[in-house]
Coordinates of C-alpha atoms in Angstrom, one line a residue:
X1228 CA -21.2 6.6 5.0
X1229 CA -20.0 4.4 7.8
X1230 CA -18.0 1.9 7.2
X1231 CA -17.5 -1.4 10.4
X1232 CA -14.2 -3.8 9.8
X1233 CA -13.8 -5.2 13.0
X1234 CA -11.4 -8.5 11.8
X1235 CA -8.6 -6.9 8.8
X1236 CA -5.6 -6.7 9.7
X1237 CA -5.2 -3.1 10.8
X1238 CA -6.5 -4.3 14.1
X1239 CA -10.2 -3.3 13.5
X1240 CA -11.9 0.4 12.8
X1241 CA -15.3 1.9 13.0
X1242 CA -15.3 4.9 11.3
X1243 CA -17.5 7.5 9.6
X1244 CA -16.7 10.0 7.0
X1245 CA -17.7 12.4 4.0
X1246 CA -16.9 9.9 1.2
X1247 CA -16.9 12.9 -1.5
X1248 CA -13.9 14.7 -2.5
X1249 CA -11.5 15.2 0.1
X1250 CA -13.5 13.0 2.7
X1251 CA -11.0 11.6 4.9
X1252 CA -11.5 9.6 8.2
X1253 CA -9.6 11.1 11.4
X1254 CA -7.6 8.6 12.7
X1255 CA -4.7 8.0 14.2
X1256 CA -3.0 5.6 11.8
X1257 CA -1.0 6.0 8.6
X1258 CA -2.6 7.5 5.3
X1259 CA -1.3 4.0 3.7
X1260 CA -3.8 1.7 6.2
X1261 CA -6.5 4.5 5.9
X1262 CA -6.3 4.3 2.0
X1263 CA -5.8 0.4 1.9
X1264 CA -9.3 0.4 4.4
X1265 CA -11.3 2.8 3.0
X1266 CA -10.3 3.2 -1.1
X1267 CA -11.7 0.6 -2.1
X1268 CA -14.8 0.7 -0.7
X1269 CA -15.2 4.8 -1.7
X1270 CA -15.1 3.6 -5.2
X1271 CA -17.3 0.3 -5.0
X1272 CA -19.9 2.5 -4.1
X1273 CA -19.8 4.9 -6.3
X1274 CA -19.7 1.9 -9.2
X1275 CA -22.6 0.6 -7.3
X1276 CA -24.5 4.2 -7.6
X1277 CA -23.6 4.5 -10.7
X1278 CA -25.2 1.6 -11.9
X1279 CA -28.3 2.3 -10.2
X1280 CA -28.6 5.8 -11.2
X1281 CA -28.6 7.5 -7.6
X1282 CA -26.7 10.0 -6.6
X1283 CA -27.3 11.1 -2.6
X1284 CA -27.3 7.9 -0.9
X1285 CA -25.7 6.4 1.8
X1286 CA -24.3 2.8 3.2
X1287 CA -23.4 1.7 6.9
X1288 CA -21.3 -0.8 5.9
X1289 CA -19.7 -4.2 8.0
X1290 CA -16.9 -6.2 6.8
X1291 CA -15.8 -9.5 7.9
X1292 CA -13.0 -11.7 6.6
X1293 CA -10.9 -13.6 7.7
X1294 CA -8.2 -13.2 4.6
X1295 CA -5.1 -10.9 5.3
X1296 CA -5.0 -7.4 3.8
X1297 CA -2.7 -7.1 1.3
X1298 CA -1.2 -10.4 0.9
X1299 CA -1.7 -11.3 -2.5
X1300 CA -4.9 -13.8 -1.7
X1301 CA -7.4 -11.1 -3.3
X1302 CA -8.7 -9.5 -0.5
X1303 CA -9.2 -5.8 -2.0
X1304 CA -11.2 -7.7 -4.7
X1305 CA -13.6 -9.7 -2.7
X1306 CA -14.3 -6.7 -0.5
X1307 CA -15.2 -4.9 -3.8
X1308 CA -17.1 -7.4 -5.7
X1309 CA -19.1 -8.3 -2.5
X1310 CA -19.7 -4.2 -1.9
X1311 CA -21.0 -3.9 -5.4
X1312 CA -23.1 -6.5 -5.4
X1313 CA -24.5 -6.2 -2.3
X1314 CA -25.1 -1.8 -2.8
X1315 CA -26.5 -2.5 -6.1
X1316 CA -29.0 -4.9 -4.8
X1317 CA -30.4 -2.7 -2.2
X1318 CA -30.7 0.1 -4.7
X1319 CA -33.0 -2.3 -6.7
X1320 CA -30.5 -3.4 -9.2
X1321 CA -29.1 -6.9 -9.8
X1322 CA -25.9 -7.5 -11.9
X1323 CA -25.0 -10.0 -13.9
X1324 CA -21.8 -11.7 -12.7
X1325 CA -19.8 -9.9 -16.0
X1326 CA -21.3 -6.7 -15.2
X1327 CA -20.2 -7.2 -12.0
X1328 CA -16.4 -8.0 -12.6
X1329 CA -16.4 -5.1 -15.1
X1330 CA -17.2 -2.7 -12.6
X1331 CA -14.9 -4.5 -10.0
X1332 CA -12.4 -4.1 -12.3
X1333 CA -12.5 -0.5 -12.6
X1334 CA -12.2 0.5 -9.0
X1335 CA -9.2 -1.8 -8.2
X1336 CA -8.0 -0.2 -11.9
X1337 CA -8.8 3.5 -10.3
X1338 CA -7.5 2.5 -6.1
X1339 CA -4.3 1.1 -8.2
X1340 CA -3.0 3.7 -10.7
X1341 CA -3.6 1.8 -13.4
X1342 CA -1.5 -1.5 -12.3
X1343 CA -4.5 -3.8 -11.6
X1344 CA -5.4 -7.0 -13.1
X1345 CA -8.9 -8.6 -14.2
X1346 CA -8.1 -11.8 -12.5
X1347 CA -8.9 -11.5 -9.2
X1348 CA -11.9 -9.3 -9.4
X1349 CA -12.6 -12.1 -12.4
X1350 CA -12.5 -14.7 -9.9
X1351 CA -14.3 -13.0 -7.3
X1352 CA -17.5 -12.4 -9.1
X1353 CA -17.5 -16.0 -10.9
X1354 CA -16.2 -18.8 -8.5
X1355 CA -13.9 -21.3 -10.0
X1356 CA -11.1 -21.6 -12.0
X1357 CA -10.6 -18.7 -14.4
X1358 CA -8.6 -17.4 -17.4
X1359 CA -7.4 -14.5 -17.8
X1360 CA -5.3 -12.6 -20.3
X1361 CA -5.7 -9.1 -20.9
X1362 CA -9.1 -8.4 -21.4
X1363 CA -10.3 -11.9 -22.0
X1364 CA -12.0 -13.5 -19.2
X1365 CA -13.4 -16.8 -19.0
X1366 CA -13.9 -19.7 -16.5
X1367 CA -11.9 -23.0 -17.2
X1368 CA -12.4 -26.3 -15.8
X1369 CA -10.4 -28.2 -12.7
X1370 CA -10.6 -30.8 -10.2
X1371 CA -11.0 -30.1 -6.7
X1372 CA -7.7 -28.1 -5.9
X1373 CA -5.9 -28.6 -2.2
X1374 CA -4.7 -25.6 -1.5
X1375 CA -2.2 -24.4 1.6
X1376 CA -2.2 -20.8 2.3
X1377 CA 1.1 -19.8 4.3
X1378 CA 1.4 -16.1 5.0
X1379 CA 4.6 -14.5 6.5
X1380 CA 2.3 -11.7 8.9
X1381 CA 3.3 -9.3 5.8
X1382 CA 2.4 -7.6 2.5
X1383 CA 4.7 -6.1 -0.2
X1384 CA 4.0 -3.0 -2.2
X1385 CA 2.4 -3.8 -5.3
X1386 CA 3.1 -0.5 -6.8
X1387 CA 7.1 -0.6 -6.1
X1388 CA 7.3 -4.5 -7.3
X1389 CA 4.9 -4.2 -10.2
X1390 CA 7.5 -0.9 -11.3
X1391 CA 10.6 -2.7 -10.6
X1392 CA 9.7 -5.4 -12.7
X1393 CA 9.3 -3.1 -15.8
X1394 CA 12.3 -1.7 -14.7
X1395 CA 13.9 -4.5 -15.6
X1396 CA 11.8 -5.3 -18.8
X1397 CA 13.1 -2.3 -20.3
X1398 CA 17.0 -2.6 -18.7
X1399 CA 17.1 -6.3 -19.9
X1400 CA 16.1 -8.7 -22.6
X1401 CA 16.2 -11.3 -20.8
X1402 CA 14.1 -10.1 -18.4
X1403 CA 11.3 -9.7 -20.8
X1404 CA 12.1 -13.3 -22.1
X1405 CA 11.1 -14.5 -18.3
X1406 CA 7.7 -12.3 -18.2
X1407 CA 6.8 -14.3 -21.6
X1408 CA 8.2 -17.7 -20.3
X1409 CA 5.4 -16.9 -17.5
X1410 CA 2.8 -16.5 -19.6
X1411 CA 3.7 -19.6 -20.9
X1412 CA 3.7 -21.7 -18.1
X1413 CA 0.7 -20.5 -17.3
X1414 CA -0.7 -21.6 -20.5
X1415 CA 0.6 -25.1 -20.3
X1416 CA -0.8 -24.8 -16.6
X1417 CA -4.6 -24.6 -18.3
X1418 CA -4.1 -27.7 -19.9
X1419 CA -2.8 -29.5 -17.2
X1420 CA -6.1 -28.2 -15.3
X1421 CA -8.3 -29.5 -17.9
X1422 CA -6.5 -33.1 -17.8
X1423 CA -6.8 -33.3 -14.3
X1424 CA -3.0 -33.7 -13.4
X1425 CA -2.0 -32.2 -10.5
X1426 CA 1.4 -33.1 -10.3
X1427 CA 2.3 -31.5 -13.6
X1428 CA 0.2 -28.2 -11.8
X1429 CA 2.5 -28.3 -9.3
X1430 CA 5.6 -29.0 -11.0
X1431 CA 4.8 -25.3 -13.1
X1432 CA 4.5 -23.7 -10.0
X1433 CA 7.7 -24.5 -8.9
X1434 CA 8.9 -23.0 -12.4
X1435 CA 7.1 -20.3 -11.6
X1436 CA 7.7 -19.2 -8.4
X1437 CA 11.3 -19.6 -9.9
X1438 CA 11.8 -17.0 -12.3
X1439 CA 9.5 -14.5 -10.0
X1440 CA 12.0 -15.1 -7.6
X1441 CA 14.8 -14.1 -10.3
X1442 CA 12.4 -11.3 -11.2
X1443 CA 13.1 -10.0 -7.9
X1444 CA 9.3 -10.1 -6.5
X1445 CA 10.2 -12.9 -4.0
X1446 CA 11.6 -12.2 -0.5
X1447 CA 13.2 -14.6 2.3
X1448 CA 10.4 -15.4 4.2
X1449 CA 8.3 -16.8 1.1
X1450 CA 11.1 -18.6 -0.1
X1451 CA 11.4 -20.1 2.8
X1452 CA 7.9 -20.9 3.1
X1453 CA 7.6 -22.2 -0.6
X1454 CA 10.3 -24.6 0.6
X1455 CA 9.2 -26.1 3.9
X1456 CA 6.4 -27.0 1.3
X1457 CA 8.2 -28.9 -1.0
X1458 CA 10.3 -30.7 1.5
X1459 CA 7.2 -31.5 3.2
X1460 CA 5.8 -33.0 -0.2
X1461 CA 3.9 -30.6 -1.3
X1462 CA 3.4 -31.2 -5.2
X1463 CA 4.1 -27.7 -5.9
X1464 CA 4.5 -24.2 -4.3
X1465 CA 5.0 -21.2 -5.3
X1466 CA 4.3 -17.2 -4.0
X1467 CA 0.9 -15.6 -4.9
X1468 CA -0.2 -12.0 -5.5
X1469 CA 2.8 -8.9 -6.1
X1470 CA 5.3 -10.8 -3.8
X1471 CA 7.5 -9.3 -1.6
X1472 CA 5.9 -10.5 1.3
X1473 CA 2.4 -12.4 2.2
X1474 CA 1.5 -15.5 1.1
X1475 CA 2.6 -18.7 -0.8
X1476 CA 0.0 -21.0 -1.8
X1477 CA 0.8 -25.1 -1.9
X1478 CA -0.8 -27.7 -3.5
X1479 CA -1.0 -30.7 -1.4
X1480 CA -4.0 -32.8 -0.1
X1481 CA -2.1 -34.4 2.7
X1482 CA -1.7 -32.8 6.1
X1483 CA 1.8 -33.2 6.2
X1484 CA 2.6 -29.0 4.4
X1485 CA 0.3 -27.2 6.8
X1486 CA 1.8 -29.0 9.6
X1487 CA 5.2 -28.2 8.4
X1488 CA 4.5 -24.4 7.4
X1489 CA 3.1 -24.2 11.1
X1490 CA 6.5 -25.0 12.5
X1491 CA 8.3 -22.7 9.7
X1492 CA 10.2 -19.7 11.6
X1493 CA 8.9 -16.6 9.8
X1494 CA 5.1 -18.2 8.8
X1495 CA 2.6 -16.7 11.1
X1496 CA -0.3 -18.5 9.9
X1497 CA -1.0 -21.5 7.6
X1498 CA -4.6 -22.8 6.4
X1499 CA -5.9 -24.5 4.2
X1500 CA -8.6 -23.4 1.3
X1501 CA -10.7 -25.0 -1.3
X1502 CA -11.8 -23.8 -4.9
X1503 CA -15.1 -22.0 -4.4
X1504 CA -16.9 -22.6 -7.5
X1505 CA -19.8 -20.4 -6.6
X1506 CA -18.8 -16.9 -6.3
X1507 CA -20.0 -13.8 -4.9
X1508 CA -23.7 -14.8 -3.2
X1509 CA -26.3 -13.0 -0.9
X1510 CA -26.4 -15.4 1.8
X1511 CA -29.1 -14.3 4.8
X1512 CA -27.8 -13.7 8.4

């Protein structure tokens, strides 16, 4: 298998490798980058075999995007979901879009010992606005959403953040009483959604990105980011993915946030980006 990301951020790699047990590209970079570059794609395949019922095949594969590695904007996930869905169909086989996320799920669920979520694969494979809560997935409806993406030029480990957070679930009460105040804003978020008001949307990120913060998932340079935001008018802002480093994402449709993250010491990039309501799609070259 040969696998062609020219644009993540690890610089760019071409390499080729036996994907079986053991396979291992040799390059001169850390095990961590090799593993963040190459895991994911390993197992998307072999979900993608699986599915068609093949077992000696192989893929030259090219990624491009444009969304930092590891900063909590769902990278790993589109990567997988796109791999899938793009191995399956030359292997004759189309999934439906919750087959898709299904199988999605289960290789960031394998790459991540177990810590992964449903929601971004979810989202991935479906476009829009989505639910999640355990096992139950399902799309929700929202108005056009004006999102800012700021990210610091970092990425935090998910593994060490996702652990010290039950760390402190199990150490403290009211630690648990925060996870569950989360879950609740995030509730009252959905209805806000489905009313269309997008200050009250912002308002609950500010909670949010709160009690992460106080959760210990936060660093400086996303706080400081989430509040160039909000002094710039940003209706709400908060950190996205594990923490620790990456990105914060902004609600605002007025120029005024990405302009201000721009000029933020410690935000390397800032962009803006829309709600795909589409998903994963075979677009011709």
């Amino acid at each position: 298998m040969a696998v062609h990301a020219d644009d993540l951020t690890l610089d760019g790699f071409t390499v080729e490798y036996d994907a079986g047990e053991g396979g291992r590209p040799d390059v001169a970079v850390s095990d961590s980058l090799v593993e963040a570059g190459i895991g994911y794609v390993n197992e998307a395949i072999a979900q993608a075999t699986d599915a068609a019922g093949v077992d000696d095949v192989g893929f030259d594969i090219t990624i491009e995007s444009s969304i930092p590695l590891g900063a909590g904007l769902g990278s790993s996930a589109a990567v997988v979901v796109a791999t899938i869905d793009a191995a399956t169909r030359e292997l004759g086989v189309e999934l439906d879009s919750k087959a898709l996320a299904e199988r999605a799920y289960e290789v960031e669920y394998t790459v991540q010992d177990g810590e992964a979520s449903r929601a971004d694969t979810f989202c991935s494979a479906t476009g829009g606005a989505v639910r999640v809560e355990g096992d139950d997935c399902r799309t929700i409806e929202a108005p056009d959403l004006p999102f800012v993406i700021g990210y610091d030029g970092g990425a935090g480990d998910t593994g060490a953040l996702v652990a010290g957070v039950r760390k402190l679930r199990e150490d403290y009460d009211f630690a648990a009483d925060t996870v569950e105040a989360i879950g609740d804003i995030v509730r009252t978020g959905e209805r806000a959604l489905a009313e269309g008001d997008l200050s009250e949307v912002g308002r609950l990120m500010n909670f949010n990105h709160g009690l992460l913060e106080a959760l210990g998932v936060s660093s400086r340079s996303l706080d400081t980011m989430v509040w160039a935001a909000r002094d710039a008018g940003a209706l709400g802002a908060k950190l996205t993915g594990a923490g620790g480093g990456g990105c914060i994402v902004a609600l605002d449709q007025t120029p005024e946030t990405k302009t201000a993250l721009e000029f933020t010491p410690g935000c390397e990039e800032a962009f803006r980006a829309e709600l795909d309501t589409e998903g994963v799609r075979q677009e011709s070259r």
